[in-house]
Coordinates of N, CA and C in Angstrom, one line a residue:
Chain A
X18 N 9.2 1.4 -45.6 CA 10.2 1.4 -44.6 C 9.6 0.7 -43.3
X19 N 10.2 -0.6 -43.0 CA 9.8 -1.3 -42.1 C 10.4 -0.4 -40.9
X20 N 9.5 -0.3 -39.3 CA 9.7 0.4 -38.7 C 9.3 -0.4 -37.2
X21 N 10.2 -0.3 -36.3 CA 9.8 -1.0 -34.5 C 10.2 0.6 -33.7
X22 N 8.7 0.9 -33.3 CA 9.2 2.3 -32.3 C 9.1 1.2 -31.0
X23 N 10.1 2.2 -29.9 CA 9.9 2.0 -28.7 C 10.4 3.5 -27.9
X24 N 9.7 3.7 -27.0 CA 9.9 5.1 -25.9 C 11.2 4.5 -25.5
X25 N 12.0 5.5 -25.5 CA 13.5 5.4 -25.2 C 13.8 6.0 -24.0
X26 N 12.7 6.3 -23.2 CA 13.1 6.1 -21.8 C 13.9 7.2 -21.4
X27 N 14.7 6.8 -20.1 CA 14.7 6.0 -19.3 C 13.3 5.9 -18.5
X28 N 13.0 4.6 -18.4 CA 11.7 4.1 -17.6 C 12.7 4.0 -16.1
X29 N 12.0 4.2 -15.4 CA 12.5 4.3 -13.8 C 11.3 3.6 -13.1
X30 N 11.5 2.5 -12.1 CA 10.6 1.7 -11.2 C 11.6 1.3 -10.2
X31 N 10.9 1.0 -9.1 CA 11.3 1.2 -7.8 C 11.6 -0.5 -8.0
X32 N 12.7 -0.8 -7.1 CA 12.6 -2.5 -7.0 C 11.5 -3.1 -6.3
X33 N 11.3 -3.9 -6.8 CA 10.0 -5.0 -6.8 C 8.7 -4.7 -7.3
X34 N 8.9 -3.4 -8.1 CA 7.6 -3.6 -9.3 C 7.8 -4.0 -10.5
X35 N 6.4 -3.8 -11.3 CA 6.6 -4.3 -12.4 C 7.2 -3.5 -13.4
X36 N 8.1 -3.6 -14.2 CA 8.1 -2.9 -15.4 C 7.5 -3.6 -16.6
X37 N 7.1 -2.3 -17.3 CA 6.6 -2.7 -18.5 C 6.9 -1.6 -19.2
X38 N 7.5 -2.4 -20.8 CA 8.1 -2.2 -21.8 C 7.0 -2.1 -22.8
X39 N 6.8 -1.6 -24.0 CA 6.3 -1.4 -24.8 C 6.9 -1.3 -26.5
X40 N 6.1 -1.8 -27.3 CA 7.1 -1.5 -28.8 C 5.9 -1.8 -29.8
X41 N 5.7 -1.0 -30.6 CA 4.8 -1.4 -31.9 C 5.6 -1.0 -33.1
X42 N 5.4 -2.1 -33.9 CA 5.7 -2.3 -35.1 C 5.1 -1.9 -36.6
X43 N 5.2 -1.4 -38.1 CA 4.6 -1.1 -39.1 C 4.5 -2.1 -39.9
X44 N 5.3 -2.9 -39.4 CA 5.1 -4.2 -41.4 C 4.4 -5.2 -41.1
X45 N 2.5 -5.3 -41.2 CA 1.7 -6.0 -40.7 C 1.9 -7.3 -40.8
X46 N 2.5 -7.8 -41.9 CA 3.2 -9.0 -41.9 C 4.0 -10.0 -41.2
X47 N 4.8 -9.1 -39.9 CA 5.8 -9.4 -39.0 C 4.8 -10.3 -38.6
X48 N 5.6 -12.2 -38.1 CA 5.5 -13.2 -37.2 C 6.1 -13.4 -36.3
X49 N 7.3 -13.4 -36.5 CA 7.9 -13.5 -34.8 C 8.6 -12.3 -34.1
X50 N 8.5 -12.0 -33.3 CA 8.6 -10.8 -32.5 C 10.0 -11.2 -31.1
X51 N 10.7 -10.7 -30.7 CA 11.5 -10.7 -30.2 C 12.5 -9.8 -28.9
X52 N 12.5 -9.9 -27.5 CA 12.8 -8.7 -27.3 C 14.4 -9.1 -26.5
X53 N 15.3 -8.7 -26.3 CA 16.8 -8.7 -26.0 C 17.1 -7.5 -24.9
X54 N 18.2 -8.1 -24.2 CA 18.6 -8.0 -23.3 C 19.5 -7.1 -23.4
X55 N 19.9 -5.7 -23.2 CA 21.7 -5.3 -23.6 C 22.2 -4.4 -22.3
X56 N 23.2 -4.7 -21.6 CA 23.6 -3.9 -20.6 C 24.7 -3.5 -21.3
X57 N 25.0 -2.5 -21.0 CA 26.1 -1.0 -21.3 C 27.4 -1.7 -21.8
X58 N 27.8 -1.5 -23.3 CA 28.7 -2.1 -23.4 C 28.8 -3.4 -24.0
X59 N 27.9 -4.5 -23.5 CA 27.3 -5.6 -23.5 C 26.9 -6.3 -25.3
X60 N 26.8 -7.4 -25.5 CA 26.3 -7.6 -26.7 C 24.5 -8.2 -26.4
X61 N 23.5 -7.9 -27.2 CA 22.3 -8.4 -26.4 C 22.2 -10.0 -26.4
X62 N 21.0 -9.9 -25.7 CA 20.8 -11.4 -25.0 C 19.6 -11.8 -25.5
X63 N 19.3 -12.3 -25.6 CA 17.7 -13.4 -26.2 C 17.2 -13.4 -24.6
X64 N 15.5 -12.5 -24.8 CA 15.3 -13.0 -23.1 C 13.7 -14.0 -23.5
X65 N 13.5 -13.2 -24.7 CA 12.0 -13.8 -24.9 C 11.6 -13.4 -26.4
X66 N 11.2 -15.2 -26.6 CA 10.6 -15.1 -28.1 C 8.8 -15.1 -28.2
X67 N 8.4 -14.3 -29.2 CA 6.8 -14.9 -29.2 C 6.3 -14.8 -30.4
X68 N 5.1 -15.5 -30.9 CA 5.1 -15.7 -32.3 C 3.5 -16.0 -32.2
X69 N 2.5 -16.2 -30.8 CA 0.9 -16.1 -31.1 C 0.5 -14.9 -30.6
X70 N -0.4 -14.7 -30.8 CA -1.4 -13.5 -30.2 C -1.3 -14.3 -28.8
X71 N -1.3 -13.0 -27.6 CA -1.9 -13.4 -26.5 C -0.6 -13.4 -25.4
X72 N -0.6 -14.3 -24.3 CA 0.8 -13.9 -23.5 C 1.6 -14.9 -23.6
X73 N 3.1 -14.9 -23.1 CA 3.7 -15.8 -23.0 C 4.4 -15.4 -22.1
X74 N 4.6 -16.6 -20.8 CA 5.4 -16.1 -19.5 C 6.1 -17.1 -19.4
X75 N 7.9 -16.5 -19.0 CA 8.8 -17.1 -18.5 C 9.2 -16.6 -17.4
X76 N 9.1 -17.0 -16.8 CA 9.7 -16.6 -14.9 C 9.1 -14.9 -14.5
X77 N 9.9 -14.7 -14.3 CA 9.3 -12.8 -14.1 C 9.0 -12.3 -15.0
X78 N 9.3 -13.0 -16.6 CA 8.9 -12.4 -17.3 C 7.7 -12.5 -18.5
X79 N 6.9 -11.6 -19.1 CA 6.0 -12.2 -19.6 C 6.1 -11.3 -20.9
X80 N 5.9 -11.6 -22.6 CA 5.7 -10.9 -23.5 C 3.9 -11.0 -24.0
X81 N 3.8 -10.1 -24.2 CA 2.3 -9.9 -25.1 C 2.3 -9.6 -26.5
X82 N 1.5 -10.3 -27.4 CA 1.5 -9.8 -28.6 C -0.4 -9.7 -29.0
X83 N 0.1 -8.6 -29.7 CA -1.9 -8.5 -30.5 C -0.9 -7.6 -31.5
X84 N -1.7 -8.7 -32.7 CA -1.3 -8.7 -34.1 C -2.2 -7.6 -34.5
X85 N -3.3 -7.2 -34.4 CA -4.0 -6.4 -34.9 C -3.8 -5.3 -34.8
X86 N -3.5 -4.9 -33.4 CA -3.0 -3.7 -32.9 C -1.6 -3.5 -33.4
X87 N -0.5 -4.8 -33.4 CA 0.6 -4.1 -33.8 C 1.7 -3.6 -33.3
X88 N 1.6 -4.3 -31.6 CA 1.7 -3.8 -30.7 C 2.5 -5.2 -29.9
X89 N 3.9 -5.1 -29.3 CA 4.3 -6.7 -28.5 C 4.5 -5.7 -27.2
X90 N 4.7 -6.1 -25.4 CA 5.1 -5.4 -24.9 C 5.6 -6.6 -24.2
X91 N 6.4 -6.2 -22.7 CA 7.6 -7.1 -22.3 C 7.4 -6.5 -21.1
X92 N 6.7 -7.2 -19.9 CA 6.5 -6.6 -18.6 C 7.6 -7.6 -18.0
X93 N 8.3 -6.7 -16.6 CA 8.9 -7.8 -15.8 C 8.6 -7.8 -14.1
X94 N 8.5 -9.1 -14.0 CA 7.7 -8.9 -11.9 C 8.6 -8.9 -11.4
X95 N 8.4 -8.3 -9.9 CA 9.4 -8.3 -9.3 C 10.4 -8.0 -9.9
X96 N 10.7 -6.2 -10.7 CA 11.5 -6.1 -11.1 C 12.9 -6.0 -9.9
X97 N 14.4 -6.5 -10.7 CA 15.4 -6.1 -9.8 C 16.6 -4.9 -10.0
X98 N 17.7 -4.7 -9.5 CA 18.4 -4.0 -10.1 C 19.4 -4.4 -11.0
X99 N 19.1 -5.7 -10.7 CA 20.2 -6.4 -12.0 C 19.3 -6.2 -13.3
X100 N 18.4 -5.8 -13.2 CA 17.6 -5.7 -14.4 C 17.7 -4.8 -15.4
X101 N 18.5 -3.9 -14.4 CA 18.7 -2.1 -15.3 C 19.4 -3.1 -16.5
X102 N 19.1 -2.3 -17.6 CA 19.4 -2.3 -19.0 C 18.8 -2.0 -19.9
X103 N 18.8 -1.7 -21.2 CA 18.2 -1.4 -22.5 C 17.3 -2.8 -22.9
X104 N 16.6 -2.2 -23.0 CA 15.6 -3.8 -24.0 C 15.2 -3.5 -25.2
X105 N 15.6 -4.0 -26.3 CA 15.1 -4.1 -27.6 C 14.3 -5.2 -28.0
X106 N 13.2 -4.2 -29.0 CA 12.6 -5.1 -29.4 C 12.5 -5.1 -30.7
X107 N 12.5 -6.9 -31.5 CA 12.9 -7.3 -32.8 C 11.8 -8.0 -33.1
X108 N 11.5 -7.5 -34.6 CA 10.7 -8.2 -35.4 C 10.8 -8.7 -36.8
X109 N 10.7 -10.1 -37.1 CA 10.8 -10.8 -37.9 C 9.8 -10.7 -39.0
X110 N 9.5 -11.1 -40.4 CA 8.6 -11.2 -41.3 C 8.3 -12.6 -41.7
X111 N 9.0 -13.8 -40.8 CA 8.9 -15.4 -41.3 C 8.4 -15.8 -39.6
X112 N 7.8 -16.9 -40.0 CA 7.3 -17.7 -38.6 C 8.8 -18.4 -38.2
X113 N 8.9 -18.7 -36.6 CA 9.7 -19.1 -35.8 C 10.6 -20.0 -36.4
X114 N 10.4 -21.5 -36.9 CA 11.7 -21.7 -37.5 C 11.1 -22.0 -39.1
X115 N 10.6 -21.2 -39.3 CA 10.2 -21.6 -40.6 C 11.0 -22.5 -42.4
X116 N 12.5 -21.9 -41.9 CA 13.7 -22.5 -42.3 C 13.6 -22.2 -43.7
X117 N 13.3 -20.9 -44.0 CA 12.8 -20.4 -45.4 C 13.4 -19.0 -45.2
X118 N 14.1 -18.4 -46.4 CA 14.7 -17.0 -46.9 C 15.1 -16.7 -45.3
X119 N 15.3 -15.2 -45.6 CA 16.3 -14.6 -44.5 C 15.5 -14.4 -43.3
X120 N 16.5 -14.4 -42.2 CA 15.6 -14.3 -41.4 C 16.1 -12.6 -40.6
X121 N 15.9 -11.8 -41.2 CA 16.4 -10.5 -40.8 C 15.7 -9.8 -40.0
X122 N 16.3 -9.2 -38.5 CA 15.7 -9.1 -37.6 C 15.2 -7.2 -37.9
X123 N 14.5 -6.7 -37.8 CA 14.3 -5.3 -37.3 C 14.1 -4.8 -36.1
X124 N 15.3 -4.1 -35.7 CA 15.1 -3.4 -34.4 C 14.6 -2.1 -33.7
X125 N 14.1 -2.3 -33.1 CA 13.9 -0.8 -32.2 C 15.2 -0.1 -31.5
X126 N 14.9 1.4 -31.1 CA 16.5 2.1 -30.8 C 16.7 1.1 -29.6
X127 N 15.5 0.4 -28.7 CA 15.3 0.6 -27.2 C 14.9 1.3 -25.9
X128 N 14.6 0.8 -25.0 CA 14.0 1.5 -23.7 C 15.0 1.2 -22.7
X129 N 15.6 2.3 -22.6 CA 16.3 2.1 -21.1 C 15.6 1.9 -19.8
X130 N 15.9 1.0 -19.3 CA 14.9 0.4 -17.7 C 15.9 0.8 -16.8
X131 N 15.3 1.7 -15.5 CA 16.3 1.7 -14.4 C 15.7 1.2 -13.1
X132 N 16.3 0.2 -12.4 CA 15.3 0.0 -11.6 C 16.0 0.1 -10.3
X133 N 15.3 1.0 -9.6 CA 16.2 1.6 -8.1 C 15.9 1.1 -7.0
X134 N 16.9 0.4 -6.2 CA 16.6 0.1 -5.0 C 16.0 0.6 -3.8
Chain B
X28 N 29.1 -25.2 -24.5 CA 29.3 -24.6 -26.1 C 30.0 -23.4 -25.8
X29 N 30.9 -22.6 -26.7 CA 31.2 -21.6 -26.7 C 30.3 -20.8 -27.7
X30 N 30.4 -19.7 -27.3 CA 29.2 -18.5 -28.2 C 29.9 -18.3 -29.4
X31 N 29.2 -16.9 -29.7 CA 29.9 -16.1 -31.2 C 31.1 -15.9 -30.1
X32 N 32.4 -15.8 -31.3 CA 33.3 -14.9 -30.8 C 33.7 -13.9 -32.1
X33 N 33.9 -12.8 -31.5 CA 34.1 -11.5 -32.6 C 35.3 -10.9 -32.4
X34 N 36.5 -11.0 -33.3 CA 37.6 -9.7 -32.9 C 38.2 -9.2 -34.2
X35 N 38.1 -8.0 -33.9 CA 39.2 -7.7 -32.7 C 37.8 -7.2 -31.9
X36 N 38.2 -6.6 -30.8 CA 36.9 -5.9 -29.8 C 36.7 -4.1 -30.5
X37 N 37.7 -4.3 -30.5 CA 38.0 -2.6 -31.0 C 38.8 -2.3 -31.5
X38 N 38.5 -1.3 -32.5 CA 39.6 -1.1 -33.7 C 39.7 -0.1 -34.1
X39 N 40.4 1.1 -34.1 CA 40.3 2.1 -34.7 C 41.6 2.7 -35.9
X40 N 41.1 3.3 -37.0 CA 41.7 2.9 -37.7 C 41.3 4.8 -39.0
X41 N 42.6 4.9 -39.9 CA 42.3 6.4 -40.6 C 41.2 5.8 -41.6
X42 N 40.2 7.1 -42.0 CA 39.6 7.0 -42.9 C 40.5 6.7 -44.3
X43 N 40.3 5.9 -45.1 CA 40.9 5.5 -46.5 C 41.8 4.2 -45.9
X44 N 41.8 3.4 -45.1 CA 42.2 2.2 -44.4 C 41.3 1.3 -44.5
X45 N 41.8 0.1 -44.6 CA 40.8 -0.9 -44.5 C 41.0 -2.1 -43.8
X46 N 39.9 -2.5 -43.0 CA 39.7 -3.3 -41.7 C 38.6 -4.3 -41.4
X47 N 39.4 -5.5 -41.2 CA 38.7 -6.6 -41.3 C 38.4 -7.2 -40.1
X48 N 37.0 -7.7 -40.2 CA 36.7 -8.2 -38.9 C 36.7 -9.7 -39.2
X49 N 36.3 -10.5 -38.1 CA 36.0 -11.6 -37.7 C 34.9 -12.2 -36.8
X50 N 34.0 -13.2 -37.9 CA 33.3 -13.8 -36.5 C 33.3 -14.9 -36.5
X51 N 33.6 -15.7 -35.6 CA 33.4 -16.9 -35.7 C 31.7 -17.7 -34.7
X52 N 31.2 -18.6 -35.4 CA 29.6 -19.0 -34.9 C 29.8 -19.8 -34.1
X53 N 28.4 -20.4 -33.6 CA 28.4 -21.0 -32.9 C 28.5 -22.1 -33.2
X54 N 28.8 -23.2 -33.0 CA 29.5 -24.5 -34.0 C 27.9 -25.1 -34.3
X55 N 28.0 -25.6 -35.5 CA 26.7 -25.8 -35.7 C 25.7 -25.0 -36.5
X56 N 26.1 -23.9 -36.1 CA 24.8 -22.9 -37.0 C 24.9 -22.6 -38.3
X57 N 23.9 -22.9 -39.3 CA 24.5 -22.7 -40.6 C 24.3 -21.3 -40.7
X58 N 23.3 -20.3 -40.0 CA 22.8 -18.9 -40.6 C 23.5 -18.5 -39.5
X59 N 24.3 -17.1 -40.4 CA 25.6 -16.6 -39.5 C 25.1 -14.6 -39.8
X60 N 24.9 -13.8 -39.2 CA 24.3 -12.7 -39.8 C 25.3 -11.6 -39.4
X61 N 25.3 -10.3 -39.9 CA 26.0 -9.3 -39.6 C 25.2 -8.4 -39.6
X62 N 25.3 -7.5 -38.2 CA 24.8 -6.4 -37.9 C 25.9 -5.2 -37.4
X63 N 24.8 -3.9 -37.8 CA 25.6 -2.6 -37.2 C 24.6 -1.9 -36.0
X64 N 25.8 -1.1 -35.4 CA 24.8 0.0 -34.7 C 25.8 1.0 -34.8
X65 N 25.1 2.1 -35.4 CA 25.5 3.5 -35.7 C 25.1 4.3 -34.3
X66 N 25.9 4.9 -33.5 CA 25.5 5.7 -32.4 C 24.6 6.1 -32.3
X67 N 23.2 6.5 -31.6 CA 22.6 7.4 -31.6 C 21.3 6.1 -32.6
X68 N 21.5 5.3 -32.7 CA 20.6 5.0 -34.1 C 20.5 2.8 -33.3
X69 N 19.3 2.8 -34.1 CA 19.1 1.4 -33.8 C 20.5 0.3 -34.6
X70 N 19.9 -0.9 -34.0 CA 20.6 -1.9 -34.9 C 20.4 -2.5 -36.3
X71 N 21.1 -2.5 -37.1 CA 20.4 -2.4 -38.5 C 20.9 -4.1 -39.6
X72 N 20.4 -4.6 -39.6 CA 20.7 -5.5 -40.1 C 21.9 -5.7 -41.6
X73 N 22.7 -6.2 -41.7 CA 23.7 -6.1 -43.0 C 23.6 -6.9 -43.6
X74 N 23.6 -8.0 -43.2 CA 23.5 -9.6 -44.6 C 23.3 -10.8 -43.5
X75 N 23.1 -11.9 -44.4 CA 22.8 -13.4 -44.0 C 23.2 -14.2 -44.6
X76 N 24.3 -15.2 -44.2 CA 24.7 -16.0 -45.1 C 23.8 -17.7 -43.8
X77 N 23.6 -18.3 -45.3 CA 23.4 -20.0 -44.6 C 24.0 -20.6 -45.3
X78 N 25.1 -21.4 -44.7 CA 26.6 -22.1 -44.6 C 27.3 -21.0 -45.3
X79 N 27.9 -21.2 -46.5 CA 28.7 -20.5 -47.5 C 28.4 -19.2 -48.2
X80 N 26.6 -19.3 -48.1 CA 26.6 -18.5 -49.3 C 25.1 -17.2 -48.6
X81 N 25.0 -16.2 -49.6 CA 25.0 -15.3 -49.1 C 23.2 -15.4 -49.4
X82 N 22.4 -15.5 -48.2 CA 21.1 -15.0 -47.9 C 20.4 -13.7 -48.5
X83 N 21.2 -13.2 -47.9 CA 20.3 -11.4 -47.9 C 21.3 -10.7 -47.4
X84 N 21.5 -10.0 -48.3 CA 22.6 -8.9 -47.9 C 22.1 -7.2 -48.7
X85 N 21.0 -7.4 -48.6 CA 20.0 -6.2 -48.5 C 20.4 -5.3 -47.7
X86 N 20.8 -5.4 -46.3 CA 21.2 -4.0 -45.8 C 23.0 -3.6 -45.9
X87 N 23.4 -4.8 -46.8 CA 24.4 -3.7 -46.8 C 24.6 -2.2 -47.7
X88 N 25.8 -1.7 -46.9 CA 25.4 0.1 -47.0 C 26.1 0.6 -48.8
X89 N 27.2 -0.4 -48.9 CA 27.9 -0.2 -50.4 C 28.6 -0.7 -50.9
X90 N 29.4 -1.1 -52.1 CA 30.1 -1.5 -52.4 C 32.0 -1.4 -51.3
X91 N 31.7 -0.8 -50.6 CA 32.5 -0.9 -49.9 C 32.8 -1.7 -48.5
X92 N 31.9 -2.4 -48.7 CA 31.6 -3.6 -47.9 C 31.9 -5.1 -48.1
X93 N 32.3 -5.6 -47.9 CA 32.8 -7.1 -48.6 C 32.8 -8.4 -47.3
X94 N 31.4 -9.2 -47.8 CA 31.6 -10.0 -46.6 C 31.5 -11.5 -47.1
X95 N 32.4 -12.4 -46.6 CA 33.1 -13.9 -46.7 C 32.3 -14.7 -45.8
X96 N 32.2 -15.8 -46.2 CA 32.3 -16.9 -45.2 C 32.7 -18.2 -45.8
X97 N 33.2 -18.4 -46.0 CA 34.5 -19.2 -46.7 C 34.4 -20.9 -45.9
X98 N 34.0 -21.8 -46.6 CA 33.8 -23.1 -46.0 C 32.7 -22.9 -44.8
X99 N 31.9 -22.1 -44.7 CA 30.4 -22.1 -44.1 C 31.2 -22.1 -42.4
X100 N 32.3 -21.7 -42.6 CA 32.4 -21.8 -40.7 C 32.7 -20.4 -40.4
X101 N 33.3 -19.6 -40.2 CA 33.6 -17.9 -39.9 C 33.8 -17.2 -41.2
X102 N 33.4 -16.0 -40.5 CA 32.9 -15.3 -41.3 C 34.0 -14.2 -41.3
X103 N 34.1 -13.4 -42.5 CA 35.0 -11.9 -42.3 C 34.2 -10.8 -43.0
X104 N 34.4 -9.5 -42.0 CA 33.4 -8.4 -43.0 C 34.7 -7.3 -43.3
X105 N 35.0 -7.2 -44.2 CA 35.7 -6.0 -44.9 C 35.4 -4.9 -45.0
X106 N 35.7 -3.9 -44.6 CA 35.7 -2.2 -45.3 C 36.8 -1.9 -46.0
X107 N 36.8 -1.0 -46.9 CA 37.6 -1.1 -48.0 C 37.6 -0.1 -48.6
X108 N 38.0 1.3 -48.5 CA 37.8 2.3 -47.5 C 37.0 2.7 -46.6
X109 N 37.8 2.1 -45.6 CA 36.8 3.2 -44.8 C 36.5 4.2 -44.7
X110 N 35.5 5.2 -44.1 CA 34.8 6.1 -44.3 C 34.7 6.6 -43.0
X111 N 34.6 7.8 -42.5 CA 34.3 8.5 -40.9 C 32.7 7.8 -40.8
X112 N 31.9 7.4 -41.4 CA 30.2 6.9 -41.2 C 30.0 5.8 -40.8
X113 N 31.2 5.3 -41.3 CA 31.2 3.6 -40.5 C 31.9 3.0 -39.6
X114 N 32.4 4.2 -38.7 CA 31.9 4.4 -37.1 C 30.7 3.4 -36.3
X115 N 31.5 2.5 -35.5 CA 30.0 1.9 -34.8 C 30.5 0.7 -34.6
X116 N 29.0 -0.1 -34.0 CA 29.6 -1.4 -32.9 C 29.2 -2.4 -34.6
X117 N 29.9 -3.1 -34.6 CA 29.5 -4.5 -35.7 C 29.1 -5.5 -35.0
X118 N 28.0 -6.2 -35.1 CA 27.8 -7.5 -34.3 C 27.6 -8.8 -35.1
X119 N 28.0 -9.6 -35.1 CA 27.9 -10.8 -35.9 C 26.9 -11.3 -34.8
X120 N 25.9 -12.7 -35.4 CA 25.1 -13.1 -34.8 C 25.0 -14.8 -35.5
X121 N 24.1 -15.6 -34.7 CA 24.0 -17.4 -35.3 C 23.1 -17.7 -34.6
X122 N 22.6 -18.3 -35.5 CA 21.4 -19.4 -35.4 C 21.3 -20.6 -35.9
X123 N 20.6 -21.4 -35.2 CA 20.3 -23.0 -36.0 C 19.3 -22.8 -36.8
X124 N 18.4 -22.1 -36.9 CA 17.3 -22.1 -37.8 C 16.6 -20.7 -37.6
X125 N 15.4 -20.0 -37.6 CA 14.9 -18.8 -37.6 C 14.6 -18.6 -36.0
X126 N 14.2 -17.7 -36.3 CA 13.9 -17.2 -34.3 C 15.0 -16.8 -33.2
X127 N 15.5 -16.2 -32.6 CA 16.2 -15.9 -32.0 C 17.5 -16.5 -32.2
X128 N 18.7 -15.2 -32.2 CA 19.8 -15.5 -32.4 C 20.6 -15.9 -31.1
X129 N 21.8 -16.1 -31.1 CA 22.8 -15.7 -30.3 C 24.1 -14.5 -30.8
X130 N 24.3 -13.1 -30.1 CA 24.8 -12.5 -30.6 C 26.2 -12.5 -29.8
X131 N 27.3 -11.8 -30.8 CA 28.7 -11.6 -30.4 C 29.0 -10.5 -29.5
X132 N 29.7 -11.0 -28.8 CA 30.0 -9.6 -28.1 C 30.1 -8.2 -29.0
X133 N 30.8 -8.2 -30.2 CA 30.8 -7.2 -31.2 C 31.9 -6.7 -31.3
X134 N 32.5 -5.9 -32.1 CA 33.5 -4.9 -32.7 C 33.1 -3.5 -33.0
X135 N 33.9 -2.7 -32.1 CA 33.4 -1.3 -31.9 C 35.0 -1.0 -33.0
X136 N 34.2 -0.4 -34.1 CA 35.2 0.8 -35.1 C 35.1 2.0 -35.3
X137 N 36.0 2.5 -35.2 CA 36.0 3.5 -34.9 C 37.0 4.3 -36.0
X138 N 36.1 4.9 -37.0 CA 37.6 5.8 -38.5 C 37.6 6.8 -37.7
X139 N 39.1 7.3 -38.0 CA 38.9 8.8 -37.6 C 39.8 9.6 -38.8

């Protein structure tokens, strides 16, 4: 049984720190790793893909992956309060566009982030 | 570009009824996927079709499930009885190739 935990929170940070997200995965296999956006109600959002060991930053935000550990996490700077929301994190068993068999995501329940003014 | 669109938004409907959804992709994407979320419970993957035909449909839950995509452009997911368990948001999703999707707003069902 392929499995993505994540602490389900609610994580609570004050505006303008960092939050950081967390999620490890069981199917040592998994290459691309994934984490989404979803506010209440909402359908999720693609905020950040990653697929090497090591970091990857996009604006405030940055993902981490170490394969060995098994472990992706999803910190954000200067967090805001538009930020409150669920973040899920999704992991794949095929490299990025590999363009081969399914590409079926596994999700975590999510971490609720609240971030207070 | 316009996104997924998915309807109805919400539907609720008696157990032993059956209710069909819609999703239409994002123009262009041959891999078109269907997801659920059961309250209380993650998001669980249902099938994958690229254009017409059906990828992986390993997570579907039973034969009481029936999903189309008919000339590789939208898709339809059937229940056929429904069941009080299959309760929950449906999300259709598209991609041009592997790696991050774009997902639909979704279809919350609701048997009662």
């Amino acid at each position: 049984q392929k499995e993505v935990e994540q602490n389900s929170g609610p994580l609570s940070v004050p505006e303008g720190a960092i939050a950081s997200l967390n999620c490890t995965y069981s199917d040592r296999v998994s290459q691309s790793f994934f984490w989404y956006r979803q506010y209440s109600g909402k359908s999720p959002e693609l905020i950040m893909s990653i697929y090497s060991n090591g970091d990857k930053e996009d604006g405030r935000f940055t993902a981490q992956l170490n394969k060995a550990s098994q472990y992706v996490s999803l910190l954000i700077r200067d967090s805001q309060p538009s930020d409150s929301a669920t973040y899920l994190c999704a992991v794949n068993p095929l490299g990025g566009d590999s363009g081969a068999g399914s590409y079926q995501l596994t999700f975590g329940k999510g971490t609720k982030l609240s971030v207070i003014p | 570009e316009a996104g997924v669109t998915q309807f109805p938004s919400h539907s609720v409907i008696e157990k032993g009824q059956t209710v069909t959804l819609r999703c239409d992709p994002i123009s262009g994407h041959d891999n078109l996927y269907w997801y659920r979320r059961v309250m209380g419970k993650e998001i669980k993957f249902l099938l994958h079709f690229v254009k017409e035909s059906k990828q992986d449909e390993s997570g579907m839950p039973n034969n009481r499930f029936l999903a189309e995509r008919t000339g590789g452009t939208y898709s339809t997911l059937k229940v056929q009885p429904a069941e009080l368990e299959d309760s929950g948001v449906y999300f259709c999703a598209s991609s041009q190739a592997g790696g991050g999707y774009t997902f639909g707003s979704g279809t919350r069902l609701t048997v009662v």
